[in-house]
Amino acid sequence: EVQLVESGGGLVQPGRSLKLSCVASGFTFSNYGMNWIRQAPGKGLEWVAYISSGSSYIYYAETVKGRFTISRDNAKNTLYLQMTSLRSEDTALYYCARRVAPDYWGQGVMVTVSS
Amino acid sequence: DIQMTQSPASLSASLGETVTIECRASEDIYNGLAWYQQKPGKSPQLLIYNANSLHTGVPSRFSGSGSGTQYSLKINSLQSEDVASYFCQQYYNYPNTFGAGTKLELK
């Protein structure tokens, strides 16, 4: 069974940093590109970043480019999102999701940016 | 960036009815389009990819169609469990972009 489990969220002050993790199981992690997608409370979905299976291709939304870094450790079956210079508008539920057209999503981890 | 315009924003329909949700892309996305269903408090679930391919395990009453800039999701014979929000996503180009969503309710 494919499972994606996010962690690392919480309450953080504006301007601070936070690192999210997503541990994958039930499939060969190193064979798949992965995404981070977020959803602000009561709002729609916003794609954040994508990393290819071997980390050769990385793309970001303009709203996070230069502040967020997506990475992965295929030996640990883990996807990461390093978030810096956080803003109130980054407050959202962050999902990791498998594949270009995401076929499996985690349950999400909440990030709240507030003073 | 490619803009995705989804309509309607909300929809009320009766059990057994057929409903259609549409997405228009600001440029040709060459069938690089997916549809997702999201129920309250749950993660999105993939329904359709490549504009018209049904994801494994998705009931056949769901179907996708379209090409170029115009795409649609059709739900035949609406069931109570179909009450949810629906989102389209283009993945033809980066940054990937989502439609604003359609909230489907029972009449």
mmCIF file of C-alpha atoms in Angstrom:
data_model
loop_
_atom_site.group_PDB
_atom_site.id
_atom_site.type_symbol
_atom_site.label_atom_id
_atom_site.label_comp_id
_atom_site.label_asym_id
_atom_site.label_seq_id
_atom_site.Cartn_x
_atom_site.Cartn_y
_atom_site.Cartn_z
ATOM 1 C CA GLU A 1 0.000 0.000 0.000
ATOM 2 C CA VAL A 2 1.341 3.393 -1.008
ATOM 3 C CA GLN A 3 1.772 5.672 1.988
ATOM 4 C CA LEU A 4 3.069 9.221 2.257
ATOM 5 C CA VAL A 5 3.441 10.639 5.749
ATOM 6 C CA GLU A 6 4.309 14.297 6.231
ATOM 7 C CA SER A 7 5.779 15.809 9.376
ATOM 8 C CA GLY A 8 7.578 18.899 10.604
ATOM 9 C CA GLY A 9 4.771 21.422 10.564
ATOM 10 C CA GLY A 10 3.762 23.787 13.328
ATOM 11 C CA LEU A 11 3.459 27.389 14.398
ATOM 12 C CA VAL A 12 6.323 29.635 13.330
ATOM 13 C CA GLN A 13 6.927 33.377 13.394
ATOM 14 C CA PRO A 14 7.167 35.392 10.181
ATOM 15 C CA GLY A 15 10.673 35.414 8.788
ATOM 16 C CA ARG A 16 11.635 32.146 10.432
ATOM 17 C CA SER A 17 12.349 28.762 8.841
ATOM 18 C CA LEU A 18 10.811 25.315 8.931
ATOM 19 C CA LYS A 19 11.641 21.996 7.280
ATOM 20 C CA LEU A 20 8.958 19.539 6.236
ATOM 21 C CA SER A 21 9.552 15.845 5.644
ATOM 22 C CA CYS A 22 7.534 13.227 3.807
ATOM 23 C CA VAL A 23 8.343 9.568 4.311
ATOM 24 C CA ALA A 24 7.229 7.265 1.517
ATOM 25 C CA SER A 25 6.482 3.562 1.680
ATOM 26 C CA GLY A 26 4.766 0.898 -0.387
ATOM 27 C CA PHE A 27 6.490 1.763 -3.666
ATOM 28 C CA THR A 28 9.959 2.314 -5.114
ATOM 29 C CA PHE A 29 10.434 5.929 -4.086
ATOM 30 C CA SER A 30 13.502 6.454 -6.271
ATOM 31 C CA ASN A 31 11.451 5.806 -9.425
ATOM 32 C CA TYR A 32 9.003 8.683 -8.970
ATOM 33 C CA GLY A 33 8.969 12.431 -9.177
ATOM 34 C CA MET A 34 7.414 14.108 -6.156
ATOM 35 C CA ASN A 35 5.527 17.301 -5.433
ATOM 36 C CA TRP A 36 4.674 19.600 -2.587
ATOM 37 C CA ILE A 37 1.198 21.087 -2.897
ATOM 38 C CA ARG A 38 -0.455 23.332 -0.349
ATOM 39 C CA GLN A 39 -3.948 24.426 0.603
ATOM 40 C CA ALA A 40 -4.642 27.517 2.683
ATOM 41 C CA PRO A 41 -7.542 27.136 5.132
ATOM 42 C CA GLY A 42 -10.824 27.104 3.223
ATOM 43 C CA LYS A 43 -9.068 27.732 -0.088
ATOM 44 C CA GLY A 44 -8.073 25.830 -3.199
ATOM 45 C CA LEU A 45 -4.963 23.889 -4.090
ATOM 46 C CA GLU A 46 -1.655 25.547 -4.942
ATOM 47 C CA TRP A 47 1.213 23.598 -6.464
ATOM 48 C CA VAL A 48 4.472 24.525 -4.684
ATOM 49 C CA ALA A 49 7.369 22.482 -6.060
ATOM 50 C CA TYR A 50 8.389 19.379 -7.979
ATOM 51 C CA ILE A 51 11.529 17.253 -7.945
ATOM 52 C CA SER A 52 12.267 14.479 -10.422
ATOM 53 C CA SER A 53 13.180 10.972 -9.360
ATOM 54 C CA GLY A 54 16.918 11.580 -9.488
ATOM 55 C CA SER A 55 16.760 15.252 -8.461
ATOM 56 C CA SER A 56 17.870 16.398 -11.911
ATOM 57 C CA TYR A 57 14.793 18.520 -12.511
ATOM 58 C CA ILE A 58 13.398 20.901 -9.910
ATOM 59 C CA TYR A 59 10.656 23.477 -10.368
ATOM 60 C CA TYR A 60 9.029 26.011 -8.037
ATOM 61 C CA ALA A 61 5.990 28.221 -7.956
ATOM 62 C CA GLU A 62 6.896 31.883 -8.278
ATOM 63 C CA THR A 63 5.381 32.554 -4.856
ATOM 64 C CA VAL A 64 8.057 30.424 -3.149
ATOM 65 C CA LYS A 65 11.016 30.605 -5.518
ATOM 66 C CA GLY A 66 14.140 31.715 -3.692
ATOM 67 C CA ARG A 67 12.631 30.958 -0.278
ATOM 68 C CA PHE A 68 11.743 27.249 -0.445
ATOM 69 C CA THR A 69 13.998 24.332 -1.403
ATOM 70 C CA ILE A 70 12.717 20.907 -2.351
ATOM 71 C CA SER A 71 15.060 17.932 -1.970
ATOM 72 C CA ARG A 72 14.970 14.206 -1.505
ATOM 73 C CA ASP A 73 16.993 11.350 -0.049
ATOM 74 C CA ASN A 74 16.207 8.215 -2.031
ATOM 75 C CA ALA A 75 18.156 6.043 0.416
ATOM 76 C CA LYS A 76 15.804 7.181 3.179
ATOM 77 C CA ASN A 77 12.645 7.261 1.010
ATOM 78 C CA THR A 78 12.134 10.821 2.160
ATOM 79 C CA LEU A 79 11.113 14.067 0.491
ATOM 80 C CA TYR A 80 11.881 17.439 2.079
ATOM 81 C CA LEU A 81 10.768 21.026 1.848
ATOM 82 C CA GLN A 82 13.033 23.590 3.449
ATOM 83 C CA MET A 83 11.072 26.794 3.958
ATOM 84 C CA THR A 84 12.795 30.056 4.836
ATOM 85 C CA SER A 85 11.658 33.680 5.194
ATOM 86 C CA LEU A 86 8.180 32.442 5.955
ATOM 87 C CA ARG A 87 5.240 34.790 5.478
ATOM 88 C CA SER A 88 1.680 34.772 6.763
ATOM 89 C CA GLU A 89 0.506 33.832 3.267
ATOM 90 C CA ASP A 90 2.473 30.568 3.532
ATOM 91 C CA THR A 91 0.000 29.387 6.176
ATOM 92 C CA ALA A 92 -1.488 26.216 4.726
ATOM 93 C CA LEU A 93 -1.821 22.470 4.856
ATOM 94 C CA TYR A 94 1.155 21.084 2.959
ATOM 95 C CA TYR A 95 0.751 17.832 1.051
ATOM 96 C CA CYS A 96 3.409 15.691 -0.525
ATOM 97 C CA ALA A 97 2.156 13.916 -3.620
ATOM 98 C CA ARG A 98 3.583 11.328 -5.979
ATOM 99 C CA ARG A 99 4.064 11.766 -9.733
ATOM 100 C CA VAL A 100 3.568 14.604 -12.181
ATOM 101 C CA ALA A 101 -0.213 14.132 -12.126
ATOM 102 C CA PRO A 102 -0.311 13.222 -8.445
ATOM 103 C CA ASP A 103 -1.917 9.823 -7.924
ATOM 104 C CA TYR A 104 -1.208 9.511 -4.205
ATOM 105 C CA TRP A 105 -1.238 12.249 -1.594
ATOM 106 C CA GLY A 106 -0.240 12.325 2.033
ATOM 107 C CA GLN A 107 -2.622 13.424 4.754
ATOM 108 C CA GLY A 108 -0.960 16.824 4.918
ATOM 109 C CA VAL A 109 0.904 18.762 7.593
ATOM 110 C CA MET A 110 -0.213 22.152 8.839
ATOM 111 C CA VAL A 111 2.107 25.151 8.771
ATOM 112 C CA THR A 112 0.945 28.310 10.527
ATOM 113 C CA VAL A 113 2.964 31.483 10.147
ATOM 114 C CA SER A 114 1.970 34.013 12.772
ATOM 115 C CA SER A 115 3.493 36.232 15.414
ATOM 116 C CA ASP B 1 2.083 30.904 -16.267
ATOM 117 C CA ILE B 2 -0.925 28.991 -17.575
ATOM 118 C CA GLN B 3 -4.178 30.129 -15.962
ATOM 119 C CA MET B 4 -6.929 27.595 -15.338
ATOM 120 C CA THR B 5 -10.482 28.953 -15.248
ATOM 121 C CA GLN B 6 -12.868 26.449 -13.681
ATOM 122 C CA SER B 7 -16.666 26.694 -13.747
ATOM 123 C CA PRO B 8 -19.031 26.707 -12.094
ATOM 124 C CA ALA B 9 -17.713 27.620 -8.649
ATOM 125 C CA SER B 10 -20.604 25.756 -7.058
ATOM 126 C CA LEU B 11 -23.192 23.351 -8.289
ATOM 127 C CA SER B 12 -26.335 21.848 -6.818
ATOM 128 C CA ALA B 13 -27.698 18.662 -8.372
ATOM 129 C CA SER B 14 -30.087 15.810 -7.605
ATOM 130 C CA LEU B 15 -29.276 12.153 -7.111
ATOM 131 C CA GLY B 16 -29.124 10.365 -10.452
ATOM 132 C CA GLU B 17 -28.488 13.558 -12.371
ATOM 133 C CA THR B 18 -25.578 14.104 -14.760
ATOM 134 C CA VAL B 19 -23.280 17.008 -13.927
ATOM 135 C CA THR B 20 -20.497 18.633 -15.912
ATOM 136 C CA ILE B 21 -17.620 20.757 -14.648
ATOM 137 C CA GLU B 22 -15.407 22.668 -17.024
ATOM 138 C CA CYS B 23 -11.887 24.018 -17.079
ATOM 139 C CA ARG B 24 -10.447 26.397 -19.602
ATOM 140 C CA ALA B 25 -6.705 26.865 -19.945
ATOM 141 C CA SER B 26 -5.167 30.166 -21.028
ATOM 142 C CA GLU B 27 -3.194 28.276 -23.687
ATOM 143 C CA ASP B 28 -3.057 24.832 -25.221
ATOM 144 C CA ILE B 29 -2.111 22.241 -22.589
ATOM 145 C CA TYR B 30 -2.114 19.253 -24.948
ATOM 146 C CA ASN B 31 -4.239 17.048 -22.678
ATOM 147 C CA GLY B 32 -1.907 17.535 -19.719
ATOM 148 C CA LEU B 33 -4.855 17.803 -17.376
ATOM 149 C CA ALA B 34 -6.025 15.974 -14.273
ATOM 150 C CA TRP B 35 -9.190 16.092 -12.189
ATOM 151 C CA TYR B 36 -9.301 15.576 -8.421
ATOM 152 C CA GLN B 37 -12.052 15.033 -5.899
ATOM 153 C CA GLN B 38 -11.651 16.343 -2.362
ATOM 154 C CA LYS B 39 -14.048 15.588 0.458
ATOM 155 C CA PRO B 40 -14.072 17.754 3.609
ATOM 156 C CA GLY B 41 -11.094 17.061 5.850
ATOM 157 C CA LYS B 42 -9.561 14.642 3.353
ATOM 158 C CA SER B 43 -6.707 14.706 0.870
ATOM 159 C CA PRO B 44 -7.495 15.130 -2.827
ATOM 160 C CA GLN B 45 -8.036 11.940 -4.828
ATOM 161 C CA LEU B 46 -7.054 11.586 -8.474
ATOM 162 C CA LEU B 47 -10.004 10.845 -10.755
ATOM 163 C CA ILE B 48 -8.791 11.510 -14.303
ATOM 164 C CA TYR B 49 -5.360 12.070 -15.856
ATOM 165 C CA ASN B 50 -4.250 12.904 -19.386
ATOM 166 C CA ALA B 51 -7.644 14.593 -19.767
ATOM 167 C CA ASN B 52 -9.605 11.380 -20.321
ATOM 168 C CA SER B 53 -7.907 8.426 -18.591
ATOM 169 C CA LEU B 54 -9.709 7.026 -15.575
ATOM 170 C CA HIS B 55 -7.457 6.453 -12.565
ATOM 171 C CA THR B 56 -7.444 2.944 -11.091
ATOM 172 C CA GLY B 57 -10.409 2.244 -8.866
ATOM 173 C CA VAL B 58 -12.416 5.310 -9.889
ATOM 174 C CA PRO B 59 -16.059 4.511 -10.733
ATOM 175 C CA SER B 60 -16.893 4.538 -14.426
ATOM 176 C CA ARG B 61 -19.577 7.188 -13.906
ATOM 177 C CA PHE B 62 -16.701 9.678 -13.911
ATOM 178 C CA SER B 63 -15.311 10.657 -17.294
ATOM 179 C CA GLY B 64 -13.095 13.358 -18.727
ATOM 180 C CA SER B 65 -12.952 14.894 -22.149
ATOM 181 C CA GLY B 66 -11.594 17.837 -24.049
ATOM 182 C CA SER B 67 -8.566 19.050 -25.907
ATOM 183 C CA GLY B 68 -6.577 22.179 -26.546
ATOM 184 C CA THR B 69 -7.739 24.710 -23.988
ATOM 185 C CA GLN B 70 -11.178 23.306 -23.096
ATOM 186 C CA TYR B 71 -11.722 20.334 -20.776
ATOM 187 C CA SER B 72 -14.610 18.879 -18.838
ATOM 188 C CA LEU B 73 -15.382 16.362 -16.109
ATOM 189 C CA LYS B 74 -18.706 14.569 -16.310
ATOM 190 C CA ILE B 75 -20.353 12.641 -13.509
ATOM 191 C CA ASN B 76 -23.151 10.362 -14.656
ATOM 192 C CA SER B 77 -25.900 9.252 -12.304
ATOM 193 C CA LEU B 78 -24.818 11.377 -9.338
ATOM 194 C CA GLN B 79 -24.428 9.470 -6.068
ATOM 195 C CA SER B 80 -24.489 10.865 -2.527
ATOM 196 C CA GLU B 81 -20.806 9.990 -2.097
ATOM 197 C CA ASP B 82 -19.943 12.334 -4.966
ATOM 198 C CA VAL B 83 -20.653 15.377 -2.811
ATOM 199 C CA ALA B 84 -17.232 17.009 -2.701
ATOM 200 C CA SER B 85 -15.081 19.711 -4.204
ATOM 201 C CA TYR B 86 -13.511 19.086 -7.595
ATOM 202 C CA PHE B 87 -10.319 20.624 -8.953
ATOM 203 C CA CYS B 88 -8.637 20.554 -12.327
ATOM 204 C CA GLN B 89 -4.850 20.788 -12.677
ATOM 205 C CA GLN B 90 -2.693 21.377 -15.714
ATOM 206 C CA TYR B 91 0.678 19.645 -15.647
ATOM 207 C CA TYR B 92 1.677 20.301 -19.224
ATOM 208 C CA ASN B 93 3.973 23.092 -18.103
ATOM 209 C CA TYR B 94 5.653 24.399 -14.957
ATOM 210 C CA PRO B 95 4.509 25.941 -12.794
ATOM 211 C CA ASN B 96 1.640 23.477 -12.610
ATOM 212 C CA THR B 97 -1.618 25.305 -11.899
ATOM 213 C CA PHE B 98 -4.977 24.354 -10.446
ATOM 214 C CA GLY B 99 -8.448 25.604 -11.141
ATOM 215 C CA ALA B 100 -10.206 27.384 -8.268
ATOM 216 C CA GLY B 101 -12.480 24.424 -7.642
ATOM 217 C CA THR B 102 -16.140 23.466 -7.889
ATOM 218 C CA LYS B 103 -18.177 22.633 -4.802
ATOM 219 C CA LEU B 104 -20.804 20.030 -5.624
ATOM 220 C CA GLU B 105 -23.808 19.713 -3.343
ATOM 221 C CA LEU B 106 -27.023 17.723 -3.401
ATOM 222 C CA LYS B 107 -30.225 19.502 -4.219
#
